[in-house]
Amino acid sequence: MTEILAERSFRGLATPEAIESVHNHLDAIWADAAFVPDTDQMIFTTAVIETAANVVQHGRPIGDEPVELGVELTVSATRLQAKVSAFHAIEPIVPYDDAELPDEDSESGRGLALIKALVTTLIFERQDETNTWILSKDSRPES
Amino acid sequence: MQFSYELKDSYAEVKSSGRLNMVAAPKLRELVSEVVAGGNSRIVVNLEETVFMDSSGLGALIGCLKAARQAGGDLRISGVQPQVKMVLELTNMDRVLAAYDSPEVAFSND
């Protein structure tokens, strides 16, 4: 088991403002884990925000309860990981492996391709009315 | 995130600071629409203080570029920081959104 050196978590209604909170948690985890190279921080932050924004933008409730966004961030010596969840949500309409870049004129549809370009692995799970995307990126301190 | 704009001799400079994300993107679209409606379709978005941009921010820039071109002008960007540069490159949009070192040089050869 790899030792967790820093962790943060967020859960709240899936609103645009939640994205700002998640971003603040990312800034805070990098303050705690300053050994993570700046470039890896930048790459991982972008991937997590894209995934969380995807939940806010496309998450649709399965029943009466509104969709909630959950983000769990962990940093170990060699790996950055984020579990981004949409609680009380229907299954995503767009398959998560559909990651083609759209036409240059298009004003949306680049998020998933961007996420895939940024992370080492991306896993999707659905369980108990919850969609979870697990992002991980290999990262080692600069020597 | 904050936006402001200033009319220069041959273009309008829109300054964007902070995070250009899904909260800020509609505000950028609104401001640029206003600037274009005011008769200024040559726009430079100064991103020197934009520390972060996601795909919704990028979508807003593309929407603003289209609005400027439809009005007979263009939209260019300046002062691109490393994270914004990475997003532009990974989405191949660096070929569409022309980046300049400073707002002053963005329209200097037109």
JSON list of C-alpha atoms in Angstrom, two decimals:
[
{"chain": "A", "resi": 1, "resn": "MET", "atom": "CA", "xyz": [0.00, 0.00, 0.00]},
{"chain": "A", "resi": 2, "resn": "THR", "atom": "CA", "xyz": [1.41, 3.34, -1.02]},
{"chain": "A", "resi": 3, "resn": "GLU", "atom": "CA", "xyz": [1.52, 5.93, 1.72]},
{"chain": "A", "resi": 4, "resn": "ILE", "atom": "CA", "xyz": [-0.82, 8.90, 1.28]},
{"chain": "A", "resi": 5, "resn": "LEU", "atom": "CA", "xyz": [1.16, 12.10, 1.83]},
{"chain": "A", "resi": 6, "resn": "ALA", "atom": "CA", "xyz": [-1.64, 14.63, 1.28]},
{"chain": "A", "resi": 7, "resn": "GLU", "atom": "CA", "xyz": [-5.39, 14.41, 0.81]},
{"chain": "A", "resi": 8, "resn": "ARG", "atom": "CA", "xyz": [-8.42, 16.64, 0.40]},
{"chain": "A", "resi": 9, "resn": "SER", "atom": "CA", "xyz": [-12.06, 16.04, -0.28]},
{"chain": "A", "resi": 10, "resn": "PHE", "atom": "CA", "xyz": [-15.12, 17.98, -1.35]},
{"chain": "A", "resi": 11, "resn": "ARG", "atom": "CA", "xyz": [-18.81, 17.16, -1.63]},
{"chain": "A", "resi": 12, "resn": "GLY", "atom": "CA", "xyz": [-21.58, 19.56, -2.52]},
{"chain": "A", "resi": 13, "resn": "LEU", "atom": "CA", "xyz": [-24.33, 20.36, -4.99]},
{"chain": "A", "resi": 14, "resn": "ALA", "atom": "CA", "xyz": [-23.11, 20.11, -8.59]},
{"chain": "A", "resi": 15, "resn": "THR", "atom": "CA", "xyz": [-23.18, 23.85, -9.38]},
{"chain": "A", "resi": 16, "resn": "PRO", "atom": "CA", "xyz": [-20.66, 26.01, -11.26]},
{"chain": "A", "resi": 17, "resn": "GLU", "atom": "CA", "xyz": [-19.60, 27.52, -7.92]},
{"chain": "A", "resi": 18, "resn": "ALA", "atom": "CA", "xyz": [-18.59, 24.03, -6.74]},
{"chain": "A", "resi": 19, "resn": "ILE", "atom": "CA", "xyz": [-15.85, 24.13, -9.39]},
{"chain": "A", "resi": 20, "resn": "GLU", "atom": "CA", "xyz": [-14.27, 27.10, -7.61]},
{"chain": "A", "resi": 21, "resn": "SER", "atom": "CA", "xyz": [-14.31, 25.15, -4.32]},
{"chain": "A", "resi": 22, "resn": "VAL", "atom": "CA", "xyz": [-12.69, 22.12, -5.96]},
{"chain": "A", "resi": 23, "resn": "HIS", "atom": "CA", "xyz": [-10.04, 24.39, -7.47]},
{"chain": "A", "resi": 24, "resn": "ASN", "atom": "CA", "xyz": [-9.34, 25.88, -4.02]},
{"chain": "A", "resi": 25, "resn": "HIS", "atom": "CA", "xyz": [-8.89, 22.34, -2.64]},
{"chain": "A", "resi": 26, "resn": "LEU", "atom": "CA", "xyz": [-6.43, 21.60, -5.44]},
{"chain": "A", "resi": 27, "resn": "ASP", "atom": "CA", "xyz": [-4.46, 24.77, -4.63]},
{"chain": "A", "resi": 28, "resn": "ALA", "atom": "CA", "xyz": [-4.44, 23.69, -0.98]},
{"chain": "A", "resi": 29, "resn": "ILE", "atom": "CA", "xyz": [-3.24, 20.15, -1.68]},
{"chain": "A", "resi": 30, "resn": "TRP", "atom": "CA", "xyz": [-0.34, 21.49, -3.75]},
{"chain": "A", "resi": 31, "resn": "ALA", "atom": "CA", "xyz": [0.59, 23.74, -0.83]},
{"chain": "A", "resi": 32, "resn": "ASP", "atom": "CA", "xyz": [0.72, 20.59, 1.35]},
{"chain": "A", "resi": 33, "resn": "ALA", "atom": "CA", "xyz": [2.52, 18.56, -1.33]},
{"chain": "A", "resi": 34, "resn": "ALA", "atom": "CA", "xyz": [4.98, 21.10, -2.71]},
{"chain": "A", "resi": 35, "resn": "PHE", "atom": "CA", "xyz": [7.31, 18.26, -3.75]},
{"chain": "A", "resi": 36, "resn": "VAL", "atom": "CA", "xyz": [5.02, 17.52, -6.71]},
{"chain": "A", "resi": 37, "resn": "PRO", "atom": "CA", "xyz": [6.61, 19.20, -9.76]},
{"chain": "A", "resi": 38, "resn": "ASP", "atom": "CA", "xyz": [4.81, 22.35, -10.98]},
{"chain": "A", "resi": 39, "resn": "THR", "atom": "CA", "xyz": [4.11, 20.82, -14.37]},
{"chain": "A", "resi": 40, "resn": "ASP", "atom": "CA", "xyz": [2.42, 17.77, -12.80]},
{"chain": "A", "resi": 41, "resn": "GLN", "atom": "CA", "xyz": [0.36, 20.05, -10.54]},
{"chain": "A", "resi": 42, "resn": "MET", "atom": "CA", "xyz": [-0.76, 22.02, -13.59]},
{"chain": "A", "resi": 43, "resn": "ILE", "atom": "CA", "xyz": [-1.62, 18.92, -15.62]},
{"chain": "A", "resi": 44, "resn": "PHE", "atom": "CA", "xyz": [-3.50, 17.19, -12.83]},
{"chain": "A", "resi": 45, "resn": "THR", "atom": "CA", "xyz": [-5.42, 20.33, -11.79]},
{"chain": "A", "resi": 46, "resn": "THR", "atom": "CA", "xyz": [-6.60, 20.76, -15.38]},
{"chain": "A", "resi": 47, "resn": "ALA", "atom": "CA", "xyz": [-7.77, 17.14, -15.60]},
{"chain": "A", "resi": 48, "resn": "VAL", "atom": "CA", "xyz": [-9.63, 17.26, -12.27]},
{"chain": "A", "resi": 49, "resn": "ILE", "atom": "CA", "xyz": [-11.37, 20.56, -13.05]},
{"chain": "A", "resi": 50, "resn": "GLU", "atom": "CA", "xyz": [-12.40, 19.29, -16.50]},
{"chain": "A", "resi": 51, "resn": "THR", "atom": "CA", "xyz": [-13.88, 16.14, -14.96]},
{"chain": "A", "resi": 52, "resn": "ALA", "atom": "CA", "xyz": [-15.71, 18.04, -12.20]},
{"chain": "A", "resi": 53, "resn": "ALA", "atom": "CA", "xyz": [-17.01, 20.58, -14.74]},
{"chain": "A", "resi": 54, "resn": "ASN", "atom": "CA", "xyz": [-18.28, 17.66, -16.82]},
{"chain": "A", "resi": 55, "resn": "VAL", "atom": "CA", "xyz": [-20.35, 16.48, -13.82]},
{"chain": "A", "resi": 56, "resn": "VAL", "atom": "CA", "xyz": [-21.76, 19.99, -13.27]},
{"chain": "A", "resi": 57, "resn": "GLN", "atom": "CA", "xyz": [-22.55, 20.48, -16.95]},
{"chain": "A", "resi": 58, "resn": "HIS", "atom": "CA", "xyz": [-23.91, 17.06, -17.91]},
{"chain": "A", "resi": 59, "resn": "GLY", "atom": "CA", "xyz": [-24.97, 15.39, -14.63]},
{"chain": "A", "resi": 60, "resn": "ARG", "atom": "CA", "xyz": [-28.71, 14.70, -14.64]},
{"chain": "A", "resi": 61, "resn": "PRO", "atom": "CA", "xyz": [-30.60, 13.57, -11.50]},
{"chain": "A", "resi": 62, "resn": "ILE", "atom": "CA", "xyz": [-32.01, 10.07, -11.39]},
{"chain": "A", "resi": 63, "resn": "GLY", "atom": "CA", "xyz": [-34.80, 10.94, -8.91]},
{"chain": "A", "resi": 64, "resn": "ASP", "atom": "CA", "xyz": [-35.91, 13.87, -6.78]},
{"chain": "A", "resi": 65, "resn": "GLU", "atom": "CA", "xyz": [-32.55, 14.53, -5.22]},
{"chain": "A", "resi": 66, "resn": "PRO", "atom": "CA", "xyz": [-30.24, 16.94, -7.06]},
{"chain": "A", "resi": 67, "resn": "VAL", "atom": "CA", "xyz": [-26.90, 15.72, -8.43]},
{"chain": "A", "resi": 68, "resn": "GLU", "atom": "CA", "xyz": [-24.03, 16.16, -6.01]},
{"chain": "A", "resi": 69, "resn": "LEU", "atom": "CA", "xyz": [-20.37, 16.44, -6.94]},
{"chain": "A", "resi": 70, "resn": "GLY", "atom": "CA", "xyz": [-17.77, 14.62, -4.91]},
{"chain": "A", "resi": 71, "resn": "VAL", "atom": "CA", "xyz": [-14.00, 14.94, -5.33]},
{"chain": "A", "resi": 72, "resn": "GLU", "atom": "CA", "xyz": [-11.40, 12.98, -3.35]},
{"chain": "A", "resi": 73, "resn": "LEU", "atom": "CA", "xyz": [-7.79, 13.93, -3.99]},
{"chain": "A", "resi": 74, "resn": "THR", "atom": "CA", "xyz": [-4.80, 11.93, -2.82]},
{"chain": "A", "resi": 75, "resn": "VAL", "atom": "CA", "xyz": [-1.09, 12.43, -3.33]},
{"chain": "A", "resi": 76, "resn": "SER", "atom": "CA", "xyz": [1.50, 9.71, -2.75]},
{"chain": "A", "resi": 77, "resn": "ALA", "atom": "CA", "xyz": [5.22, 9.78, -3.52]},
{"chain": "A", "resi": 78, "resn": "THR", "atom": "CA", "xyz": [4.71, 8.49, -7.05]},
{"chain": "A", "resi": 79, "resn": "ARG", "atom": "CA", "xyz": [1.07, 9.01, -7.91]},
{"chain": "A", "resi": 80, "resn": "LEU", "atom": "CA", "xyz": [-1.65, 11.68, -7.96]},
{"chain": "A", "resi": 81, "resn": "GLN", "atom": "CA", "xyz": [-5.19, 10.36, -7.82]},
{"chain": "A", "resi": 82, "resn": "ALA", "atom": "CA", "xyz": [-8.67, 11.90, -7.95]},
{"chain": "A", "resi": 83, "resn": "LYS", "atom": "CA", "xyz": [-12.05, 10.21, -7.60]},
{"chain": "A", "resi": 84, "resn": "VAL", "atom": "CA", "xyz": [-14.64, 12.50, -9.14]},
{"chain": "A", "resi": 85, "resn": "SER", "atom": "CA", "xyz": [-18.22, 11.38, -8.48]},
{"chain": "A", "resi": 86, "resn": "ALA", "atom": "CA", "xyz": [-21.69, 12.38, -9.58]},
{"chain": "A", "resi": 87, "resn": "PHE", "atom": "CA", "xyz": [-24.11, 11.22, -6.87]},
{"chain": "A", "resi": 88, "resn": "HIS", "atom": "CA", "xyz": [-27.83, 10.61, -7.59]},
{"chain": "A", "resi": 89, "resn": "ALA", "atom": "CA", "xyz": [-27.09, 10.81, -11.32]},
{"chain": "A", "resi": 90, "resn": "ILE", "atom": "CA", "xyz": [-28.24, 8.93, -14.40]},
{"chain": "A", "resi": 91, "resn": "GLU", "atom": "CA", "xyz": [-25.63, 7.10, -16.44]},
{"chain": "A", "resi": 92, "resn": "PRO", "atom": "CA", "xyz": [-23.61, 9.48, -18.63]},
{"chain": "A", "resi": 93, "resn": "ILE", "atom": "CA", "xyz": [-25.13, 9.87, -22.09]},
{"chain": "A", "resi": 94, "resn": "VAL", "atom": "CA", "xyz": [-21.78, 10.36, -23.79]},
{"chain": "A", "resi": 95, "resn": "PRO", "atom": "CA", "xyz": [-19.64, 7.22, -23.47]},
{"chain": "A", "resi": 96, "resn": "TYR", "atom": "CA", "xyz": [-16.53, 8.08, -21.51]},
{"chain": "A", "resi": 97, "resn": "ASP", "atom": "CA", "xyz": [-14.26, 6.56, -24.12]},
{"chain": "A", "resi": 98, "resn": "ASP", "atom": "CA", "xyz": [-15.68, 8.82, -26.85]},
{"chain": "A", "resi": 99, "resn": "ALA", "atom": "CA", "xyz": [-12.86, 11.33, -26.83]},
{"chain": "A", "resi": 100, "resn": "GLU", "atom": "CA", "xyz": [-12.55, 12.77, -30.33]},
{"chain": "A", "resi": 101, "resn": "LEU", "atom": "CA", "xyz": [-11.76, 16.47, -30.64]},
{"chain": "A", "resi": 102, "resn": "PRO", "atom": "CA", "xyz": [-14.61, 18.38, -32.35]},
{"chain": "A", "resi": 103, "resn": "ASP", "atom": "CA", "xyz": [-14.30, 20.80, -35.30]},
{"chain": "A", "resi": 104, "resn": "GLU", "atom": "CA", "xyz": [-12.29, 23.96, -34.75]},
{"chain": "A", "resi": 105, "resn": "ASP", "atom": "CA", "xyz": [-15.50, 26.04, -34.77]},
{"chain": "A", "resi": 106, "resn": "SER", "atom": "CA", "xyz": [-17.13, 24.04, -32.02]},
{"chain": "A", "resi": 107, "resn": "GLU", "atom": "CA", "xyz": [-17.51, 25.82, -28.69]},
{"chain": "A", "resi": 108, "resn": "SER", "atom": "CA", "xyz": [-17.78, 22.65, -26.60]},
{"chain": "A", "resi": 109, "resn": "GLY", "atom": "CA", "xyz": [-16.91, 18.95, -26.58]},
{"chain": "A", "resi": 110, "resn": "ARG", "atom": "CA", "xyz": [-13.17, 19.11, -25.85]},
{"chain": "A", "resi": 111, "resn": "GLY", "atom": "CA", "xyz": [-13.25, 18.20, -22.16]},
{"chain": "A", "resi": 112, "resn": "LEU", "atom": "CA", "xyz": [-12.97, 14.44, -22.39]},
{"chain": "A", "resi": 113, "resn": "ALA", "atom": "CA", "xyz": [-10.23, 14.46, -25.02]},
{"chain": "A", "resi": 114, "resn": "LEU", "atom": "CA", "xyz": [-8.33, 16.90, -22.84]},
{"chain": "A", "resi": 115, "resn": "ILE", "atom": "CA", "xyz": [-8.72, 14.73, -19.73]},
{"chain": "A", "resi": 116, "resn": "LYS", "atom": "CA", "xyz": [-7.46, 11.67, -21.59]},
{"chain": "A", "resi": 117, "resn": "ALA", "atom": "CA", "xyz": [-4.44, 13.55, -22.89]},
{"chain": "A", "resi": 118, "resn": "LEU", "atom": "CA", "xyz": [-3.52, 14.64, -19.37]},
{"chain": "A", "resi": 119, "resn": "VAL", "atom": "CA", "xyz": [-3.81, 11.58, -17.13]},
{"chain": "A", "resi": 120, "resn": "THR", "atom": "CA", "xyz": [-1.97, 8.25, -17.01]},
{"chain": "A", "resi": 121, "resn": "THR", "atom": "CA", "xyz": [-5.18, 6.26, -16.45]},
{"chain": "A", "resi": 122, "resn": "LEU", "atom": "CA", "xyz": [-8.88, 7.08, -16.48]},
{"chain": "A", "resi": 123, "resn": "ILE", "atom": "CA", "xyz": [-11.37, 4.54, -15.12]},
{"chain": "A", "resi": 124, "resn": "PHE", "atom": "CA", "xyz": [-15.15, 4.90, -15.05]},
{"chain": "A", "resi": 125, "resn": "GLU", "atom": "CA", "xyz": [-17.36, 3.06, -12.56]},
{"chain": "A", "resi": 126, "resn": "ARG", "atom": "CA", "xyz": [-21.08, 3.13, -11.93]},
{"chain": "A", "resi": 127, "resn": "GLN", "atom": "CA", "xyz": [-22.52, 1.88, -8.67]},
{"chain": "A", "resi": 128, "resn": "ASP", "atom": "CA", "xyz": [-25.59, 2.78, -6.56]},
{"chain": "A", "resi": 129, "resn": "GLU", "atom": "CA", "xyz": [-26.72, 5.70, -8.74]},
{"chain": "A", "resi": 130, "resn": "THR", "atom": "CA", "xyz": [-23.21, 7.13, -8.63]},
{"chain": "A", "resi": 131, "resn": "ASN", "atom": "CA", "xyz": [-20.89, 7.71, -11.56]},
{"chain": "A", "resi": 132, "resn": "THR", "atom": "CA", "xyz": [-17.23, 7.83, -10.60]},
{"chain": "A", "resi": 133, "resn": "TRP", "atom": "CA", "xyz": [-14.26, 8.76, -12.73]},
{"chain": "A", "resi": 134, "resn": "ILE", "atom": "CA", "xyz": [-10.92, 7.74, -11.25]},
{"chain": "A", "resi": 135, "resn": "LEU", "atom": "CA", "xyz": [-8.06, 9.79, -12.63]},
{"chain": "A", "resi": 136, "resn": "SER", "atom": "CA", "xyz": [-4.47, 9.00, -11.89]},
{"chain": "A", "resi": 137, "resn": "LYS", "atom": "CA", "xyz": [-1.19, 10.45, -12.96]},
{"chain": "A", "resi": 138, "resn": "ASP", "atom": "CA", "xyz": [2.26, 9.08, -12.30]},
{"chain": "A", "resi": 139, "resn": "SER", "atom": "CA", "xyz": [4.44, 11.74, -10.72]},
{"chain": "A", "resi": 140, "resn": "ARG", "atom": "CA", "xyz": [7.85, 11.72, -9.12]},
{"chain": "A", "resi": 141, "resn": "PRO", "atom": "CA", "xyz": [9.66, 14.60, -7.43]},
{"chain": "A", "resi": 142, "resn": "GLU", "atom": "CA", "xyz": [12.25, 16.24, -9.65]},
{"chain": "A", "resi": 143, "resn": "SER", "atom": "CA", "xyz": [15.73, 15.07, -8.77]},
{"chain": "B", "resi": 1, "resn": "MET", "atom": "CA", "xyz": [-12.19, 36.08, -12.18]},
{"chain": "B", "resi": 2, "resn": "GLN", "atom": "CA", "xyz": [-12.33, 39.64, -13.39]},
{"chain": "B", "resi": 3, "resn": "PHE", "atom": "CA", "xyz": [-12.72, 41.18, -16.79]},
{"chain": "B", "resi": 4, "resn": "SER", "atom": "CA", "xyz": [-12.26, 44.73, -17.99]},
{"chain": "B", "resi": 5, "resn": "TYR", "atom": "CA", "xyz": [-11.75, 46.40, -21.33]},
{"chain": "B", "resi": 6, "resn": "GLU", "atom": "CA", "xyz": [-10.09, 49.44, -22.76]},
{"chain": "B", "resi": 7, "resn": "LEU", "atom": "CA", "xyz": [-10.45, 50.94, -26.22]},
{"chain": "B", "resi": 8, "resn": "LYS", "atom": "CA", "xyz": [-7.10, 51.55, -27.91]},
{"chain": "B", "resi": 9, "resn": "ASP", "atom": "CA", "xyz": [-6.37, 53.28, -31.26]},
{"chain": "B", "resi": 10, "resn": "SER", "atom": "CA", "xyz": [-6.93, 50.26, -33.50]},
{"chain": "B", "resi": 11, "resn": "TYR", "atom": "CA", "xyz": [-8.33, 47.56, -31.22]},
{"chain": "B", "resi": 12, "resn": "ALA", "atom": "CA", "xyz": [-10.13, 46.88, -27.95]},
{"chain": "B", "resi": 13, "resn": "GLU", "atom": "CA", "xyz": [-8.13, 45.20, -25.20]},
{"chain": "B", "resi": 14, "resn": "VAL", "atom": "CA", "xyz": [-10.07, 42.83, -22.95]},
{"chain": "B", "resi": 15, "resn": "LYS", "atom": "CA", "xyz": [-8.17, 41.93, -19.79]},
{"chain": "B", "resi": 16, "resn": "SER", "atom": "CA", "xyz": [-8.95, 38.66, -18.09]},
{"chain": "B", "resi": 17, "resn": "SER", "atom": "CA", "xyz": [-7.51, 37.72, -14.72]},
{"chain": "B", "resi": 18, "resn": "GLY", "atom": "CA", "xyz": [-7.82, 34.65, -12.51]},
{"chain": "B", "resi": 19, "resn": "ARG", "atom": "CA", "xyz": [-9.45, 31.39, -13.59]},
{"chain": "B", "resi": 20, "resn": "LEU", "atom": "CA", "xyz": [-11.24, 31.26, -16.92]},
{"chain": "B", "resi": 21, "resn": "ASN", "atom": "CA", "xyz": [-13.58, 28.37, -16.05]},
{"chain": "B", "resi": 22, "resn": "MET", "atom": "CA", "xyz": [-17.29, 27.57, -16.37]},
{"chain": "B", "resi": 23, "resn": "VAL", "atom": "CA", "xyz": [-18.15, 30.31, -13.88]},
{"chain": "B", "resi": 24, "resn": "ALA", "atom": "CA", "xyz": [-16.20, 32.99, -15.73]},
{"chain": "B", "resi": 25, "resn": "ALA", "atom": "CA", "xyz": [-16.79, 31.86, -19.33]},
{"chain": "B", "resi": 26, "resn": "PRO", "atom": "CA", "xyz": [-20.34, 33.35, -19.68]},
{"chain": "B", "resi": 27, "resn": "LYS", "atom": "CA", "xyz": [-19.06, 36.67, -18.31]},
{"chain": "B", "resi": 28, "resn": "LEU", "atom": "CA", "xyz": [-16.33, 36.82, -20.95]},
{"chain": "B", "resi": 29, "resn": "ARG", "atom": "CA", "xyz": [-18.85, 36.07, -23.70]},
{"chain": "B", "resi": 30, "resn": "GLU", "atom": "CA", "xyz": [-21.13, 38.83, -22.38]},
{"chain": "B", "resi": 31, "resn": "LEU", "atom": "CA", "xyz": [-18.36, 41.42, -22.19]},
{"chain": "B", "resi": 32, "resn": "VAL", "atom": "CA", "xyz": [-17.00, 40.68, -25.68]},
{"chain": "B", "resi": 33, "resn": "SER", "atom": "CA", "xyz": [-20.56, 40.80, -27.11]},
{"chain": "B", "resi": 34, "resn": "GLU", "atom": "CA", "xyz": [-20.93, 44.27, -25.61]},
{"chain": "B", "resi": 35, "resn": "VAL", "atom": "CA", "xyz": [-17.60, 45.40, -27.04]},
{"chain": "B", "resi": 36, "resn": "VAL", "atom": "CA", "xyz": [-18.48, 44.05, -30.51]},
{"chain": "B", "resi": 37, "resn": "ALA", "atom": "CA", "xyz": [-21.99, 45.58, -30.33]},
{"chain": "B", "resi": 38, "resn": "GLY", "atom": "CA", "xyz": [-20.29, 48.90, -29.56]},
{"chain": "B", "resi": 39, "resn": "GLY", "atom": "CA", "xyz": [-18.62, 48.76, -32.98]},
{"chain": "B", "resi": 40, "resn": "ASN", "atom": "CA", "xyz": [-15.24, 47.34, -31.93]},
{"chain": "B", "resi": 41, "resn": "SER", "atom": "CA", "xyz": [-14.59, 44.05, -33.68]},
{"chain": "B", "resi": 42, "resn": "ARG", "atom": "CA", "xyz": [-10.77, 44.01, -33.47]},
{"chain": "B", "resi": 43, "resn": "ILE", "atom": "CA", "xyz": [-10.21, 42.50, -30.05]},
{"chain": "B", "resi": 44, "resn": "VAL", "atom": "CA", "xyz": [-7.18, 41.39, -28.11]},
{"chain": "B", "resi": 45, "resn": "VAL", "atom": "CA", "xyz": [-7.86, 39.27, -25.03]},
{"chain": "B", "resi": 46, "resn": "ASN", "atom": "CA", "xyz": [-4.94, 39.88, -22.69]},
{"chain": "B", "resi": 47, "resn": "LEU", "atom": "CA", "xyz": [-4.40, 36.62, -20.77]},
{"chain": "B", "resi": 48, "resn": "GLU", "atom": "CA", "xyz": [-1.30, 37.71, -18.89]},
{"chain": "B", "resi": 49, "resn": "GLU", "atom": "CA", "xyz": [-3.10, 37.34, -15.56]},
{"chain": "B", "resi": 50, "resn": "THR", "atom": "CA", "xyz": [-5.20, 34.32, -16.51]},
{"chain": "B", "resi": 51, "resn": "VAL", "atom": "CA", "xyz": [-3.66, 31.56, -14.43]},
{"chain": "B", "resi": 52, "resn": "PHE", "atom": "CA", "xyz": [-6.03, 28.80, -15.54]},
{"chain": "B", "resi": 53, "resn": "MET", "atom": "CA", "xyz": [-8.34, 28.00, -18.43]},
{"chain": "B", "resi": 54, "resn": "ASP", "atom": "CA", "xyz": [-10.52, 24.92, -18.94]},
{"chain": "B", "resi": 55, "resn": "SER", "atom": "CA", "xyz": [-12.43, 23.76, -22.00]},
{"chain": "B", "resi": 56, "resn": "SER", "atom": "CA", "xyz": [-15.43, 25.98, -21.16]},
{"chain": "B", "resi": 57, "resn": "GLY", "atom": "CA", "xyz": [-13.10, 28.99, -21.05]},
{"chain": "B", "resi": 58, "resn": "LEU", "atom": "CA", "xyz": [-11.64, 27.88, -24.36]},
{"chain": "B", "resi": 59, "resn": "GLY", "atom": "CA", "xyz": [-15.19, 27.51, -25.76]},
{"chain": "B", "resi": 60, "resn": "ALA", "atom": "CA", "xyz": [-15.93, 31.09, -24.71]},
{"chain": "B", "resi": 61, "resn": "LEU", "atom": "CA", "xyz": [-12.81, 32.34, -26.51]},
{"chain": "B", "resi": 62, "resn": "ILE", "atom": "CA", "xyz": [-13.87, 30.48, -29.67]},
{"chain": "B", "resi": 63, "resn": "GLY", "atom": "CA", "xyz": [-17.39, 31.96, -29.40]},
{"chain": "B", "resi": 64, "resn": "CYS", "atom": "CA", "xyz": [-15.90, 35.43, -28.99]},
{"chain": "B", "resi": 65, "resn": "LEU", "atom": "CA", "xyz": [-13.59, 34.85, -31.98]},
{"chain": "B", "resi": 66, "resn": "LYS", "atom": "CA", "xyz": [-16.60, 33.93, -34.11]},
{"chain": "B", "resi": 67, "resn": "ALA", "atom": "CA", "xyz": [-18.53, 37.00, -32.92]},
{"chain": "B", "resi": 68, "resn": "ALA", "atom": "CA", "xyz": [-15.61, 39.29, -33.79]},
{"chain": "B", "resi": 69, "resn": "ARG", "atom": "CA", "xyz": [-15.16, 37.73, -37.24]},
{"chain": "B", "resi": 70, "resn": "GLN", "atom": "CA", "xyz": [-18.89, 37.92, -38.00]},
{"chain": "B", "resi": 71, "resn": "ALA", "atom": "CA", "xyz": [-18.65, 41.65, -37.29]},
{"chain": "B", "resi": 72, "resn": "GLY", "atom": "CA", "xyz": [-15.78, 41.94, -39.79]},
{"chain": "B", "resi": 73, "resn": "GLY", "atom": "CA", "xyz": [-12.96, 41.91, -37.26]},
{"chain": "B", "resi": 74, "resn": "ASP", "atom": "CA", "xyz": [-10.84, 39.35, -35.47]},
{"chain": "B", "resi": 75, "resn": "LEU", "atom": "CA", "xyz": [-9.93, 38.21, -31.97]},
{"chain": "B", "resi": 76, "resn": "ARG", "atom": "CA", "xyz": [-6.36, 37.55, -30.91]},
{"chain": "B", "resi": 77, "resn": "ILE", "atom": "CA", "xyz": [-4.84, 36.62, -27.59]},
{"chain": "B", "resi": 78, "resn": "SER", "atom": "CA", "xyz": [-1.73, 37.82, -25.79]},
{"chain": "B", "resi": 79, "resn": "GLY", "atom": "CA", "xyz": [0.35, 37.05, -22.70]},
{"chain": "B", "resi": 80, "resn": "VAL", "atom": "CA", "xyz": [-0.51, 33.34, -22.70]},
{"chain": "B", "resi": 81, "resn": "GLN", "atom": "CA", "xyz": [0.69, 31.60, -19.51]},
{"chain": "B", "resi": 82, "resn": "PRO", "atom": "CA", "xyz": [1.94, 27.96, -19.35]},
{"chain": "B", "resi": 83, "resn": "GLN", "atom": "CA", "xyz": [-1.35, 26.28, -18.36]},
{"chain": "B", "resi": 84, "resn": "VAL", "atom": "CA", "xyz": [-3.36, 28.12, -21.01]},
{"chain": "B", "resi": 85, "resn": "LYS", "atom": "CA", "xyz": [-0.67, 27.32, -23.60]},
{"chain": "B", "resi": 86, "resn": "MET", "atom": "CA", "xyz": [-0.90, 23.62, -22.68]},
{"chain": "B", "resi": 87, "resn": "VAL", "atom": "CA", "xyz": [-4.71, 23.58, -23.11]},
{"chain": "B", "resi": 88, "resn": "LEU", "atom": "CA", "xyz": [-4.46, 25.38, -26.47]},
{"chain": "B", "resi": 89, "resn": "GLU", "atom": "CA", "xyz": [-1.82, 22.93, -27.72]},
{"chain": "B", "resi": 90, "resn": "LEU", "atom": "CA", "xyz": [-3.55, 19.74, -26.54]},
{"chain": "B", "resi": 91, "resn": "THR", "atom": "CA", "xyz": [-6.79, 20.78, -28.26]},
{"chain": "B", "resi": 92, "resn": "ASN", "atom": "CA", "xyz": [-4.97, 21.97, -31.42]},
{"chain": "B", "resi": 93, "resn": "MET", "atom": "CA", "xyz": [-6.57, 25.38, -30.94]},
{"chain": "B", "resi": 94, "resn": "ASP", "atom": "CA", "xyz": [-3.20, 27.14, -30.89]},
{"chain": "B", "resi": 95, "resn": "ARG", "atom": "CA", "xyz": [-3.53, 27.12, -34.69]},
{"chain": "B", "resi": 96, "resn": "VAL", "atom": "CA", "xyz": [-6.87, 28.95, -34.53]},
{"chain": "B", "resi": 97, "resn": "LEU", "atom": "CA", "xyz": [-6.35, 31.40, -31.69]},
{"chain": "B", "resi": 98, "resn": "ALA", "atom": "CA", "xyz": [-3.29, 33.40, -32.65]},
{"chain": "B", "resi": 99, "resn": "ALA", "atom": "CA", "xyz": [-1.15, 34.22, -29.61]},
{"chain": "B", "resi": 100, "resn": "TYR", "atom": "CA", "xyz": [1.03, 37.32, -29.40]},
{"chain": "B", "resi": 101, "resn": "ASP", "atom": "CA", "xyz": [3.56, 38.44, -26.80]},
{"chain": "B", "resi": 102, "resn": "SER", "atom": "CA", "xyz": [1.70, 41.66, -26.00]},
{"chain": "B", "resi": 103, "resn": "PRO", "atom": "CA", "xyz": [-1.61, 43.34, -26.92]},
{"chain": "B", "resi": 104, "resn": "GLU", "atom": "CA", "xyz": [0.30, 46.11, -28.76]},
{"chain": "B", "resi": 105, "resn": "VAL", "atom": "CA", "xyz": [1.76, 43.73, -31.36]},
{"chain": "B", "resi": 106, "resn": "ALA", "atom": "CA", "xyz": [-1.39, 41.65, -31.97]},
{"chain": "B", "resi": 107, "resn": "PHE", "atom": "CA", "xyz": [-2.76, 43.95, -34.70]},
{"chain": "B", "resi": 108, "resn": "SER", "atom": "CA", "xyz": [0.44, 45.85, -35.51]},
{"chain": "B", "resi": 109, "resn": "ASN", "atom": "CA", "xyz": [0.94, 44.24, -38.94]},
{"chain": "B", "resi": 110, "resn": "ASP", "atom": "CA", "xyz": [-2.64, 44.70, -40.22]}
]
